[in-house]
Amino acid sequence: MAMARVSSGPAYPERFYAAAAYAGFGGSSNSSTGAISKFRNDVALLLYALYQQATVGPCNIPKPRAWNPVENSKWTSWHGLGNMPSAEAMRLFVKILEEEDPAWYSKVPEFNVEPIVDVEMHKPKMEPVTQSPTPNGNPFPEPKTISPENGSVLETQDKDVIMEGLGSVGIYDQWIAPSISGQCPKPRYAHGAAIVQDKMYVFGGNHNGRYLNDLQVLDLKSLTWSKIDAKAQTGSPESPIVLPVTPCAGHSLITWGNKILSVGGHTKDPSETITVKEFDPQTCVWSNLKTYGKPPISCGGQSVTLVGTTLVMFGGEDAKRSLLNDLHILDLETMTWDDIDAIGTPPPPRSDHAAACHAERYLLIFGGGSHATCFSDLHVLDLQTMEWSIPKQQGVTPEPRAGHAGVTVGENWFIVGGGNNVNGVSETLVLNMSTLTWSVVTTVQGRMPLASEGLSLVLSTYNGEDFLVSFGGYNGRYSNEVYVLKPSPKADLQSKMIEGPVSDSTVALLPTTNASRDVEPEIEAAQDGKIREIVMDNGDAEPVNIRSEETSERLVATLKAEKEELEATLNKEQLQTLQLKQELTEAESRNAELTKELQSVRGQLAAEQSRCFKLEVDVAELRQKLQTMETLQKEVELLQRQKAASEQAALSAKHRQGSGGVWGWLAGSPPEKSDS
């Protein structure tokens, strides 16, 4: 028998209607007036819009006239939600109410949460693993489904299990609830978890809309909970100031050496920029780390991934509930932030997504949510070229989800939990990051904490084996339960075998195993065409079926043919590459010649422009001289006319004188004598 801590409480939509009644909605037609008087205007408008979206649907009424500012603001807030689903609007309504009034649930008589009780849980009945034959008659193991009793999966029995710590989990690829001792932490979600020296540290989170600041530790060797009385230290080391730890949720915990880093998170009084804190398990003290460069704005729900000696941060939601899709890198050696402007199409703004790093080069972003929808897309960032891409995926199609958690084991990325605006996601998925192939590891049934959002997931190694450890979450009620899954080594072998096209002969070598057994001998087809036989001990010491030599020869022949085909394709691609390089060289040479000609033409054009300018100056001078000459010509003509007139007058006078002498002689008057 095992004992687990289970809390009860109403699920949706009852929880939403209780919250709406407390906020003042749902009574009369003017029920929103109570909410406006109880909360700030911006919060009241948002609550009104979410209530209308949840109960009526998208806003289809015409916009009120401008002279009514109150109705205008209400319409704008409601219309801004677009086609947000009713279930998501209910969830956000309750979430915002809990943030504004954490104790609202205790003030509603019909919504008193029952106290936490000890519930006796029984061993589950394991369903047989059904196998479907392949075309050549070899069966594949189907994904195993846990059948819970009373909504939980409990310890299982195995005659070969040593009941000590994580060693009590003896079944592969199934979630087990081990027996835990010590005082269980308060149920929560949106917390952080990290592993340091076989201990899982859980910090902060959200419980009933109230941010937490406690630090809980689960010893994974003894599976015992304990609480650490941690303090926050500020100021200089010579004169430190000890303060209470700031409550937060939606932060990221990262193991760095023997210490833990906490990045970001939502707080009651957020700062302008993001904070980075460090916890020392030796001194049990939190301290703020000083960073340089341009830090990101304060946010929560982001992803923070350790890549070498850097932290890569993406997305999240800021203090004003605006979603982000920016990218920042913190160098842990210099503690300097770098704002990255990557090329390509980045993921849409989101929060509560999952991120992982593959081969110390590729950052993978999966899922997450906006205010209106959840995502199931996969984006990859090449950290060398800083370029985003959307790769082609294989295998099963993941459901949209947000608030899920993920860890990497080798080249496999395990995704657990999350919600999709309707209910929790029940499948535990694994993505082979080399082949980008999705597959289902296991499925849980019923309303289990594993099918919830805001849970944490860490990877622990015990006696040379890997274990996934989940804690907490929210799917209509808050959880404080611990679940453990031991990934099968078979997953690594199969992922390597399907890296290339799967032929019939390759399919024939895929193993058939029972969930409670170890892996049978496998034959792994490597990319270089060599065949390695990997033998593992069988726990039941059953004889191993030796495959026929003919099958192996067919496989070798098939792989050799594929290798030759790939080599031929590679040679063809290399030849095409060489031709393209030659064409590129010729194009560059022609480009250089054209550049020289262009420069020469530009020089000639500049010289001609200079000559044209000089000619324009000369023409202007000549025009001035021509105008002067015209004026002089007019003056000469005037003088000539005056001269002609004078000469004519003189001639007329002389002629008159000559005519007077003859007529005087005839008249008898003597001619005048001159004075001389």
XYZ file of C-alpha atoms in Angstrom, residues 347-354 364-370 372-380 389-404 413 415 417-421 425 427 429 431 436 438:
53
model
C 7.993 31.456 -33.678
C 4.868 33.516 -32.965
C 4.825 35.157 -29.503
C 4.075 32.580 -26.800
C 4.643 31.464 -23.237
C 4.618 28.174 -21.317
C 6.413 26.354 -24.134
C 9.304 23.876 -23.952
C 14.289 23.479 -30.429
C 11.049 25.261 -29.416
C 7.868 23.181 -29.098
C 4.285 24.132 -28.261
C 3.244 26.863 -25.891
C 0.215 29.111 -25.872
C -1.095 32.575 -26.616
C -6.389 32.574 -27.665
C -4.859 29.244 -28.662
C -2.267 26.549 -28.003
C 0.475 25.527 -30.416
C 1.836 22.188 -31.611
C 4.530 23.565 -33.900
C 8.265 22.866 -33.761
C 10.820 25.583 -34.523
C 14.605 25.203 -34.716
C 13.551 27.319 -39.493
C 10.524 25.003 -39.359
C 11.756 21.448 -39.956
C 9.815 18.563 -41.450
C 8.753 16.063 -38.787
C 7.937 12.372 -38.817
C 5.941 9.953 -36.703
C 2.834 10.792 -34.697
C 1.361 14.300 -34.773
C 1.595 15.999 -31.353
C -1.498 17.626 -29.883
C -1.425 21.381 -29.226
C -0.391 22.064 -25.654
C 0.931 24.695 -23.262
C 2.380 24.417 -19.779
C 4.123 21.127 -20.591
C 13.494 14.801 -25.964
C 7.570 15.904 -23.447
C 1.807 17.044 -19.655
C 0.414 20.354 -20.762
C -3.105 21.542 -21.507
C -4.975 22.377 -24.717
C -7.787 24.709 -23.525
C -2.785 16.112 -22.532
C 0.366 11.290 -23.843
C 5.873 11.949 -26.148
C 11.157 13.302 -30.113
C 12.861 14.561 -35.840
C 7.758 11.770 -32.743
